[in-house]
XYZ file of C-alpha atoms in Angstrom:
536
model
C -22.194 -66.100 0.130
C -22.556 -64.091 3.829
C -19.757 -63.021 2.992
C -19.932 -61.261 -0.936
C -23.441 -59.933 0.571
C -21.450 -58.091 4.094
C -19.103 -56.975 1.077
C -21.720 -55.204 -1.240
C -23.678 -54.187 1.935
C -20.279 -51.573 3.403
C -19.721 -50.722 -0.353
C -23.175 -48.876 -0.832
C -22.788 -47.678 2.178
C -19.232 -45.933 1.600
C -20.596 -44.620 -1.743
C -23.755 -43.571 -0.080
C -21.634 -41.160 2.605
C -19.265 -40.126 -0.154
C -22.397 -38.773 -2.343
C -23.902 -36.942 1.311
C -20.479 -35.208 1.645
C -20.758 -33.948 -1.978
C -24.000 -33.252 -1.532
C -22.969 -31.200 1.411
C -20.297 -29.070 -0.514
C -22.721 -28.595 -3.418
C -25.210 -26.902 -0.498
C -22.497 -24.668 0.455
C -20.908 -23.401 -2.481
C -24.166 -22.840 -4.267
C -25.135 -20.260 -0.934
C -21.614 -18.748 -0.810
C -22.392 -17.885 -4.680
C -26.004 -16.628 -4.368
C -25.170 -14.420 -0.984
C -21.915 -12.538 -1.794
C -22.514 -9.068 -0.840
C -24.151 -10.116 2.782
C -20.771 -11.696 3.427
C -17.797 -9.503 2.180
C -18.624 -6.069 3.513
C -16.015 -4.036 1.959
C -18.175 -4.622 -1.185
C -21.432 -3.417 0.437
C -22.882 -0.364 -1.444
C -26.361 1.985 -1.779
C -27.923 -0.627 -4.576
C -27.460 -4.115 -2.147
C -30.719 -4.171 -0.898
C -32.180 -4.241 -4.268
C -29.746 -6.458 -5.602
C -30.081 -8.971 -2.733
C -34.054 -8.406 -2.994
C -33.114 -7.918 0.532
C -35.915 -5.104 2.193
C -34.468 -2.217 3.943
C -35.529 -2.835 7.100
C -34.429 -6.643 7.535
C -32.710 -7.658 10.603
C -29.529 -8.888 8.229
C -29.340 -5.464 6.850
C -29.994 -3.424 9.671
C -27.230 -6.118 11.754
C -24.904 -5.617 8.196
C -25.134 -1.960 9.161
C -24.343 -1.888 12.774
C -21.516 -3.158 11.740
C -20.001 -1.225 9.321
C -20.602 1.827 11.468
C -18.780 -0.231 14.327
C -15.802 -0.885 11.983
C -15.531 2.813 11.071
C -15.787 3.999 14.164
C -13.247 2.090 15.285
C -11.398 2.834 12.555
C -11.037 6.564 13.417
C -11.073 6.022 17.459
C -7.664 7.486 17.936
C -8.974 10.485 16.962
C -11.115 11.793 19.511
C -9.446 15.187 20.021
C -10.178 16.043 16.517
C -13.328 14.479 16.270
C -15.016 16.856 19.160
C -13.010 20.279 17.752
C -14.487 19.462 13.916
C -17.604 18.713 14.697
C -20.393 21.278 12.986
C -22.019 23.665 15.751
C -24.882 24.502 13.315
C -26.138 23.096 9.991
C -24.125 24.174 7.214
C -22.974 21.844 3.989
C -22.899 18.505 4.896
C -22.227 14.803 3.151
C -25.009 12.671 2.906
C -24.423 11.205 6.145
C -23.701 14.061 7.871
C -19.710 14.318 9.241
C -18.033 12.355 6.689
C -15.545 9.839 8.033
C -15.094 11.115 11.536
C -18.104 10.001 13.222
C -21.559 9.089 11.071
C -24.256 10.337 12.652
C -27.283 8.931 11.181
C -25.860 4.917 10.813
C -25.837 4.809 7.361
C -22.289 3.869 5.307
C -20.864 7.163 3.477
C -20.893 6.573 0.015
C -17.121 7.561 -0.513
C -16.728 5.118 1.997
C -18.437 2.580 0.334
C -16.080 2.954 -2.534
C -13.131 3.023 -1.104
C -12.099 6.288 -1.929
C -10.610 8.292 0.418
C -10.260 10.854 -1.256
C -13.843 11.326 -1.970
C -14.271 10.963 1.157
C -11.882 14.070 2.468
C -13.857 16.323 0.038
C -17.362 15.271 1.693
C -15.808 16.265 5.512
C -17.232 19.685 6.220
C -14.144 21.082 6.953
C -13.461 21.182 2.779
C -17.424 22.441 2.944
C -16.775 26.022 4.640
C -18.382 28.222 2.320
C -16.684 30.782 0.585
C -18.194 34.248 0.791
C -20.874 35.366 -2.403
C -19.017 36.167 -5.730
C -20.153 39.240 -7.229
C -19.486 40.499 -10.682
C -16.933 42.900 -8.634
C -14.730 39.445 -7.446
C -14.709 37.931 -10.771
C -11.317 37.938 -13.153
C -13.784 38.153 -16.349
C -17.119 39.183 -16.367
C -18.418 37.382 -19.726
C -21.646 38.218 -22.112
C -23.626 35.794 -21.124
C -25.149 35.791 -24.986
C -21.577 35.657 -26.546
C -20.314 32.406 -28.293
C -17.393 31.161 -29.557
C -16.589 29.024 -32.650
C -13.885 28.322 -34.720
C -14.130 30.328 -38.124
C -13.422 26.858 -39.769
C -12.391 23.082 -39.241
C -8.786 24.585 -40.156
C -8.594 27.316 -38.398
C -7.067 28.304 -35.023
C -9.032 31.811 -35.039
C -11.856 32.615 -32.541
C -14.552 34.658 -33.351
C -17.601 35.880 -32.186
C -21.215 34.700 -32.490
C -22.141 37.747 -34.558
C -19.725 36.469 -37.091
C -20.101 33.001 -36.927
C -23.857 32.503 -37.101
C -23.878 29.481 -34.744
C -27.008 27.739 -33.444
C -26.894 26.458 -29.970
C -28.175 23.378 -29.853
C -31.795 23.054 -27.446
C -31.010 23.756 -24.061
C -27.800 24.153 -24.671
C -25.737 28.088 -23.300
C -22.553 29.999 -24.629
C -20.814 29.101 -21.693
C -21.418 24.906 -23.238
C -19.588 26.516 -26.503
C -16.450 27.114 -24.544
C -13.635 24.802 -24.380
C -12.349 23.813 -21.202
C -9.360 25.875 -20.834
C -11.781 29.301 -21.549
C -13.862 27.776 -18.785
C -11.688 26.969 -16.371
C -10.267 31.063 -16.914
C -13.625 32.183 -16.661
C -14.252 30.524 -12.983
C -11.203 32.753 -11.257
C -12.239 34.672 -8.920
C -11.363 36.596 -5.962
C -11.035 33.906 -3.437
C -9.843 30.718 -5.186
C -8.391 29.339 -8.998
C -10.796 26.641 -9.372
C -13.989 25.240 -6.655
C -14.039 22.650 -4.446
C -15.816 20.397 -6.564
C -15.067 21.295 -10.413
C -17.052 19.134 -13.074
C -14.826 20.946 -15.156
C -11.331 19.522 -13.585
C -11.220 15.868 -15.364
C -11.915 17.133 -18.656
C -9.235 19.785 -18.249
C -6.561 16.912 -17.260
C -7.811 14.064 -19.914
C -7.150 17.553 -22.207
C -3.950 18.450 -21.042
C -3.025 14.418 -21.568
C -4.180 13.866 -24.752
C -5.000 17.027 -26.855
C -3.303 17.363 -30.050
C -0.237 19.573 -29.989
C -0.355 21.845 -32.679
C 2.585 24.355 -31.379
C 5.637 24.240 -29.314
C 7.752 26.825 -28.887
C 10.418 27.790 -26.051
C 9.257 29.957 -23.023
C 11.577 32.640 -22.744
C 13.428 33.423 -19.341
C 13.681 31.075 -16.863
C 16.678 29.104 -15.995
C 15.561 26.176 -17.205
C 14.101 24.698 -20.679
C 10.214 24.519 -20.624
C 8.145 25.049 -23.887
C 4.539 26.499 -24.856
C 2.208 23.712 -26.407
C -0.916 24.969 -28.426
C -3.934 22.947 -28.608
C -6.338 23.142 -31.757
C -9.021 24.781 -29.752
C -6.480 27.563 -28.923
C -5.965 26.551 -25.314
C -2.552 26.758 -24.096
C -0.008 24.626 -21.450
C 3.763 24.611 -20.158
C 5.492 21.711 -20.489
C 8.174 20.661 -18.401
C 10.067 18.006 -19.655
C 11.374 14.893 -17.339
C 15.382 15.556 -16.229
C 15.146 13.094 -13.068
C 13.975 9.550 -12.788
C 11.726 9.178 -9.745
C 13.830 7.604 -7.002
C 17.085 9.961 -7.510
C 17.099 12.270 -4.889
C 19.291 15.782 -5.070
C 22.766 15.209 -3.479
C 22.829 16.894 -0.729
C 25.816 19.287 -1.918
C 23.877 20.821 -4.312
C 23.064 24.295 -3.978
C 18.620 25.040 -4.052
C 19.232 27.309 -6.878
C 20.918 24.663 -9.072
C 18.914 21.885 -8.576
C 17.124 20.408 -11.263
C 12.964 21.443 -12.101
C 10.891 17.780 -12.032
C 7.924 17.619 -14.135
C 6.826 14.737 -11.654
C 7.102 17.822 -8.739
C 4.919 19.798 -10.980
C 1.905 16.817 -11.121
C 2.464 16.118 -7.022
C 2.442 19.810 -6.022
C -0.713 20.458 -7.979
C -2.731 17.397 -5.690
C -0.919 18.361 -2.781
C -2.029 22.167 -3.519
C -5.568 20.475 -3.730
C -5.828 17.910 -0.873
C -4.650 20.550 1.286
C -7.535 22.715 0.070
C -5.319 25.751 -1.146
C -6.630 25.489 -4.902
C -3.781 28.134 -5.887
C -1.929 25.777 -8.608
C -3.556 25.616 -11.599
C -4.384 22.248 -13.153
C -1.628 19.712 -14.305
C -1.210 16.382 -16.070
C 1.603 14.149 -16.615
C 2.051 13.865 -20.579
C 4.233 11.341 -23.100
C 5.372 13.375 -25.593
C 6.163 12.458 -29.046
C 9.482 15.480 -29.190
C 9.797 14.259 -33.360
C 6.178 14.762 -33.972
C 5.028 17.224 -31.434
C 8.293 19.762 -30.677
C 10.786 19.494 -33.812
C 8.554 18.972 -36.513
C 5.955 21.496 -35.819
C 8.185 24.170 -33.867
C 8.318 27.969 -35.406
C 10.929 28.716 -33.178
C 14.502 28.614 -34.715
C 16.662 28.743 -32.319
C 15.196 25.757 -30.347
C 15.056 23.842 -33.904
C 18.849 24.205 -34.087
C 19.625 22.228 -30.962
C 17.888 18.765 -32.023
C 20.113 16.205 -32.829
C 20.275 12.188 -32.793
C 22.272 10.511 -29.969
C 24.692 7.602 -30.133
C 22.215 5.174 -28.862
C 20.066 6.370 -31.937
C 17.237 8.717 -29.509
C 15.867 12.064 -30.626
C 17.594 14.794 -28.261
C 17.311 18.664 -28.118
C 18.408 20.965 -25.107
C 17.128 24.559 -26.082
C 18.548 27.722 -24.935
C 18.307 28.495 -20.917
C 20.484 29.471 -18.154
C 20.987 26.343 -16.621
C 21.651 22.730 -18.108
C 21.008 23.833 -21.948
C 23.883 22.328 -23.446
C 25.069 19.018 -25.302
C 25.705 17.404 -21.915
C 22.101 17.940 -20.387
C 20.479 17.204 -23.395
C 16.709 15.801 -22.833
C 16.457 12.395 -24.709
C 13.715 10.553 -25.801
C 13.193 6.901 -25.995
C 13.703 6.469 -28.666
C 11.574 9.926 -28.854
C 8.980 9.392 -26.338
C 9.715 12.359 -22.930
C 7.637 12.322 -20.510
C 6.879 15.780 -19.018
C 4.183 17.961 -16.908
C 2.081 19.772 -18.557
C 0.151 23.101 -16.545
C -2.713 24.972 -17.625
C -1.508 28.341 -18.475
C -3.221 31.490 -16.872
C -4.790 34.260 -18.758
C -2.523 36.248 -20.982
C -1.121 39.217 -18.606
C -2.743 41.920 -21.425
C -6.423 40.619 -20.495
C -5.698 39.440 -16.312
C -2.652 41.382 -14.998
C -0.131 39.685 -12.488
C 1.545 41.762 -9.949
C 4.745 39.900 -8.821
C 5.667 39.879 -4.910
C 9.046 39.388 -3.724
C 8.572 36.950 -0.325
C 9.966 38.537 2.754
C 11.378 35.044 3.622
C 13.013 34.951 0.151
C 16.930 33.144 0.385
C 19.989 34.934 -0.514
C 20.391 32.659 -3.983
C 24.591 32.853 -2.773
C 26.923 30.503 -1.548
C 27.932 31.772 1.450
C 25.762 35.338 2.336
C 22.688 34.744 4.634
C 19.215 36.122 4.047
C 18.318 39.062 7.357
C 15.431 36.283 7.881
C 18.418 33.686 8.395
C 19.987 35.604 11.725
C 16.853 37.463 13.014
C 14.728 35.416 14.791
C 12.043 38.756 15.125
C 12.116 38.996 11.942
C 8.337 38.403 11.249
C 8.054 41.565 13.911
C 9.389 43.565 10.730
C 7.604 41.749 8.073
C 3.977 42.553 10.721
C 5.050 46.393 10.235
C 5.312 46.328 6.791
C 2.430 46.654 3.985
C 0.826 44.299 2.716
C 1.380 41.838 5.667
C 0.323 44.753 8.373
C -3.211 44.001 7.681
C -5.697 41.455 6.047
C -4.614 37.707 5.413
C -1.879 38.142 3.420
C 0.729 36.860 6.201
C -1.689 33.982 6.741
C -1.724 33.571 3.224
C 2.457 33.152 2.854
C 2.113 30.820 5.593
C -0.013 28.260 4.170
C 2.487 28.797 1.416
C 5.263 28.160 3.346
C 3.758 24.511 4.888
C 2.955 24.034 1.440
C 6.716 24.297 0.435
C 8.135 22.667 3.419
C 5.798 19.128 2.487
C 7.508 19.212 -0.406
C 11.152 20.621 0.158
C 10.552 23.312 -2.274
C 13.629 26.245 -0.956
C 13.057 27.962 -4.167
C 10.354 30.338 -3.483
C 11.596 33.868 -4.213
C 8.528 35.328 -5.729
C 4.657 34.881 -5.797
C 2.219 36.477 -7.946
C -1.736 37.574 -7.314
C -3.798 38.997 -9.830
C -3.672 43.190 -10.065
C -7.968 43.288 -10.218
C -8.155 42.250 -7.036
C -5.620 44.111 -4.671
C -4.578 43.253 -1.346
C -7.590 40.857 -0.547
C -7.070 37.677 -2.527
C -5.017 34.874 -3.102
C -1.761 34.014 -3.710
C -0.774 32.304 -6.853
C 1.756 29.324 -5.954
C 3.590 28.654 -9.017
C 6.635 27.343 -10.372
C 7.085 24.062 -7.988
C 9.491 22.362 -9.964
C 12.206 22.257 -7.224
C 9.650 20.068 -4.758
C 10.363 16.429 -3.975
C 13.873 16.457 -4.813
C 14.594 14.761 -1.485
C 12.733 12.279 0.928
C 15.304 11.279 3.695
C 16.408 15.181 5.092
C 13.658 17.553 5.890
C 14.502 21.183 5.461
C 12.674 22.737 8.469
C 14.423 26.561 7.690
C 10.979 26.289 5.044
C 9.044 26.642 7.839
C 10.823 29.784 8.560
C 7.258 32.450 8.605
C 5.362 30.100 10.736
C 8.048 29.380 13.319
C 8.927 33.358 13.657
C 5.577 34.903 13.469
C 3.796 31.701 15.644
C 0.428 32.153 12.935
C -1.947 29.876 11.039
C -5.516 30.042 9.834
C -7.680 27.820 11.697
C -8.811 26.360 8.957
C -5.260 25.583 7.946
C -4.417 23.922 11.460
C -8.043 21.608 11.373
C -7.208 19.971 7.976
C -3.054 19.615 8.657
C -4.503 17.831 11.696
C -7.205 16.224 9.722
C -4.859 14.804 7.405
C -2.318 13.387 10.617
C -5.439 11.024 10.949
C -5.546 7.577 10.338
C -8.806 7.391 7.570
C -7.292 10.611 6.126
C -3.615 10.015 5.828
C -2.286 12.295 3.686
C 0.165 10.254 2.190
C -2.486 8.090 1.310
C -4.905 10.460 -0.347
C -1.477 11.468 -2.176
C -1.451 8.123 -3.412
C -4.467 7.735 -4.516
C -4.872 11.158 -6.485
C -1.494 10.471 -8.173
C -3.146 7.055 -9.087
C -5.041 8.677 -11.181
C -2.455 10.659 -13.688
C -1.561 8.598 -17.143
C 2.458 8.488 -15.585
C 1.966 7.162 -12.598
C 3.411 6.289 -10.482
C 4.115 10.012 -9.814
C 6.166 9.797 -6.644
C 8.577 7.185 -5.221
C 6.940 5.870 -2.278
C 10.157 7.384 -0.051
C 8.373 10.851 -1.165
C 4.755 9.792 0.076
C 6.468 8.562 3.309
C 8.034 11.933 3.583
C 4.712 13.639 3.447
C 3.287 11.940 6.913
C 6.721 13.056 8.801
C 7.106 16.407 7.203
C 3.280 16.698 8.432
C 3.871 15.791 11.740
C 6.984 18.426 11.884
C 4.477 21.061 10.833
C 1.669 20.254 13.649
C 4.641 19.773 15.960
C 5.818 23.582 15.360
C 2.074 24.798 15.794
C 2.032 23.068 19.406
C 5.169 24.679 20.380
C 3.506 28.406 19.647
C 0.873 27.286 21.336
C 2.668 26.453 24.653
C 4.295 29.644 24.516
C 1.394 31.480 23.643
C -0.754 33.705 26.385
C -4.207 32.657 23.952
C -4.500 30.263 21.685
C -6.509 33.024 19.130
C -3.015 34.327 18.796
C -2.012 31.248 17.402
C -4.852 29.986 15.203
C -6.010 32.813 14.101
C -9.964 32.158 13.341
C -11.110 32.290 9.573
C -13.884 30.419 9.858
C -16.493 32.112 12.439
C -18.725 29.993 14.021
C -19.198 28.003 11.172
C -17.522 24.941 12.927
């Protein structure tokens, strides 16, 4: 009997502890579920206090914080050079929290950081907030009627006309400029000192448009030495498509010539961010697009002679190759799968009649022959020439070709021959960078004759220098704000990750050539040249 009882006695007592321990576990999931944002602090954002029901200034907050500042300034520690040269001497646009990324001044988590984005972030540093000088009528491409509106004269019609002739009522509050589509807006913005701003609401409707817009035209775009077509949109807006010839990790062999390599649409997409992150703004806008070539080139095309050259492979895909200089034939035909092509497709600038386009021949321009040398090639004082010799002898337009030229050497691009600025505003703008097809046809060999106007003439905006340098940091690593902006287009991925990888040594190739001009150099003003004041 003392024995049955000792039995039952040590069996309550085992299920006794077994129901603590659960009890136990219970406790601690239940808080792990009902505290999740004080704990994982890569998900903290503006809206956890009131979520938590947590008040602003409680000691787990304020501790929460502390350490998220630590973290971040950690993060960027190795950067303490740039941190004290891009620091703000006076007020001027900032971020919320003052210098974005670099150092936070006021102990409060950016809210680009809180995201994630680094990207977002880059824009908020105030070295992509130097403000541009006051656009007058005078440094505008177009200087619009305010009052005038645009409509289609009917549902079928790809005519614009005026408001005087199509009687339209604005809507409350609405303007004319709301009755524009995107394209007319985005021409509208040029001005004198950059394509598109900083921070264009405008930009992701212009991509989503260029990506999805139905194609109501295509015709061939005549000259050129490759095949690229014109693609209308209903609401009249127009883009250059650039149809896929590579896959993304084929490289160029190394024995082909610049001048007969082939033009990637996926160079087109990366050159536009690139353009972008590096705060140029010259390219205009592109998306990657899947094109339909039965339903959106061959059915609908007007133009004959490119209708002639469809025909239906082996393997049963549509194929056409056009008429061009270069790989237009049988043998390079562009397949679809079994019709879909991927390709780029660009924003196209204002008709040359309304905005006209003077084309420059660059002084650094290659010989386009197999075995003759450019003068550039086998004079190293060659820029000494170029100084003497208008437009370069005065203004920025030498500084201008070299942000160009590190522009071009990020991505390999040799074929630069020409560039184009717009007539209206002479000497003292921009320079267009088209045409990048011929970028980021190789990863492992890095073609440092690119870099040919900065090594010879020992010259770079300020500005310039600060963000290459900016971008050689560890929260701002270009390749990974390249990564994350490519993210973002409907073919990604955009680039093999051998091309992104490229990016961070080309980078550091470019900063190295600055430091050699700058150990040679009797000031470093001759060097960076300062475009920027005392702004920073």
């Amino acid at each position: 009997m003392r024995r049955q009882l000792q039995t039952l006695v040590q069996r309550k007592f085992k299920v006794l502890l077994l129901l603590l321990l659960l009890l136990a576990f219970l406790l601690h999931v239940t808080m792990d579920l009902a505290l999740p944002k004080t704990h994982r602090l890569c998900s903290c954002d503006a809206k956890a206090p009131k979520a938590l029901a947590t008040p602003t200034g409680s000691p787990l907050l304020a501790s929460l914080e502390k350490l998220s500042l630590r973290i971040l300034q950690d993060f960027s520690g190795s950067n303490s050079s740039l941190e004290k040269s891009s620091q703000p001497q006076r007020a001027g646009p900032r971020g919320k929290d003052g210098d974005v990324g670099i150092q936070h001044q006021h102990g409060d988590v950016s809210p680009a950081w809180a995201k994630g984005s680094k990207l977002a972030a880059l824009f908020e540093h105030p070295l992509y907030n130097i403000p541009l000088p006051e656009v007058k009528d005078k440094d505008k491409l177009f200087v619009v009627n305010p009052l005038e509106k645009f409509s289609l004269r009917s549902s079928g019609s790809d005519e614009w006309v005026s408001s005087s002739k199509a009687e339209m009522v604005l809507p409350t509050g609405k303007t004319a400029y709301d009755t524009y589509p995107a394209w007319l807006k985005f021409h509208v913005g040029i001005n004198r000192y950059e394509l598109y701003p900083r921070r264009d609401p405008l930009m992701p409707t212009l991509l989503q448009d260029l990506a999805t817009m139905k194609i109501v035209s295509s015709v061939q775009k005549s000259g050129g030495t490759q095949l690229k077509l014109i693609m209308t949109f209903p609401n009249y807006g127009q883009a250059l498509f650039k149809p896929m010839k590579q896959s993304r990790d084929q490289e160029t062999p190394a024995d082909f010539f610049y001048f007969s390599d082939f033009e990637r649409h996926n160079a087109e997409i990366a050159a536009f961010h690139l353009d972008r992150i590096l705060d140029f703004r010259r390219i205009p806008p592109v998306s990657g697009r899947l094109v339909n070539i039965t339903k959106e080139i061959r059915d609908i095309t007007t133009d004959k002679k490119l209708a002639k050259t469809f025909f239906i492979s082996p393997a049963g895909n549509v194929c056409f190759y056009g008429e061009c200089s270069y790989y237009c034939s049988t043998e390079h035909a562009l397949c679809g799968k079994p019709d879909q092509l991927e390709g780029s497709m660009a924003v196209l600038l204002p008709d040359k009649a309304l905005a006209k386009r003077r084309s420059w021949r660059s002084p650094w321009r290659r010989s386009y022959h197999k075995s003759k040398k450019a003068e550039w090639e086998q004079d190293p004082n060659y820029c000494t020439q170029v100084r003497r010799t208008p437009p370069y002898d005065s203004g920025h337009r030498l500084l201008d070709l070299i942000d160009m030229a590190v522009l071009d050497f990020l991505m390999g691009n040799m074929d630069r021959h020409h560039y184009e600025t717009f007539e209206k505003f002479g000497n003292d703008t921009f320079l267009l960078h088209l045409d990048n097809g011929r970028g980021f046809g190789t990863h492992s060999r890095d073609e440092m004759s690119i870099l040919a106007p900065l090594q010879q003439c020992c010259s770079i905006k300020k500005s310039t220098y600060l963000r290459l340098r900016l971008l050689a940091t560890e929260p701002y690593r270009l390749s990974d704000l390249m990564r994350e902006a490519l993210a973002a287009d409907r073919l990604a991925p955009i680039l093999a990750e051998p091309h992104l990888q490229a990016l961070d040594r080309r980078l550091g190739k470019v900063l190295a050539a600055v430091g050699r001009c700058l150990a040679t150099a009797a000031q470093p003003h001759q060097v960076l040249v300062d475009d920027v004041g005392s702004w920073l």
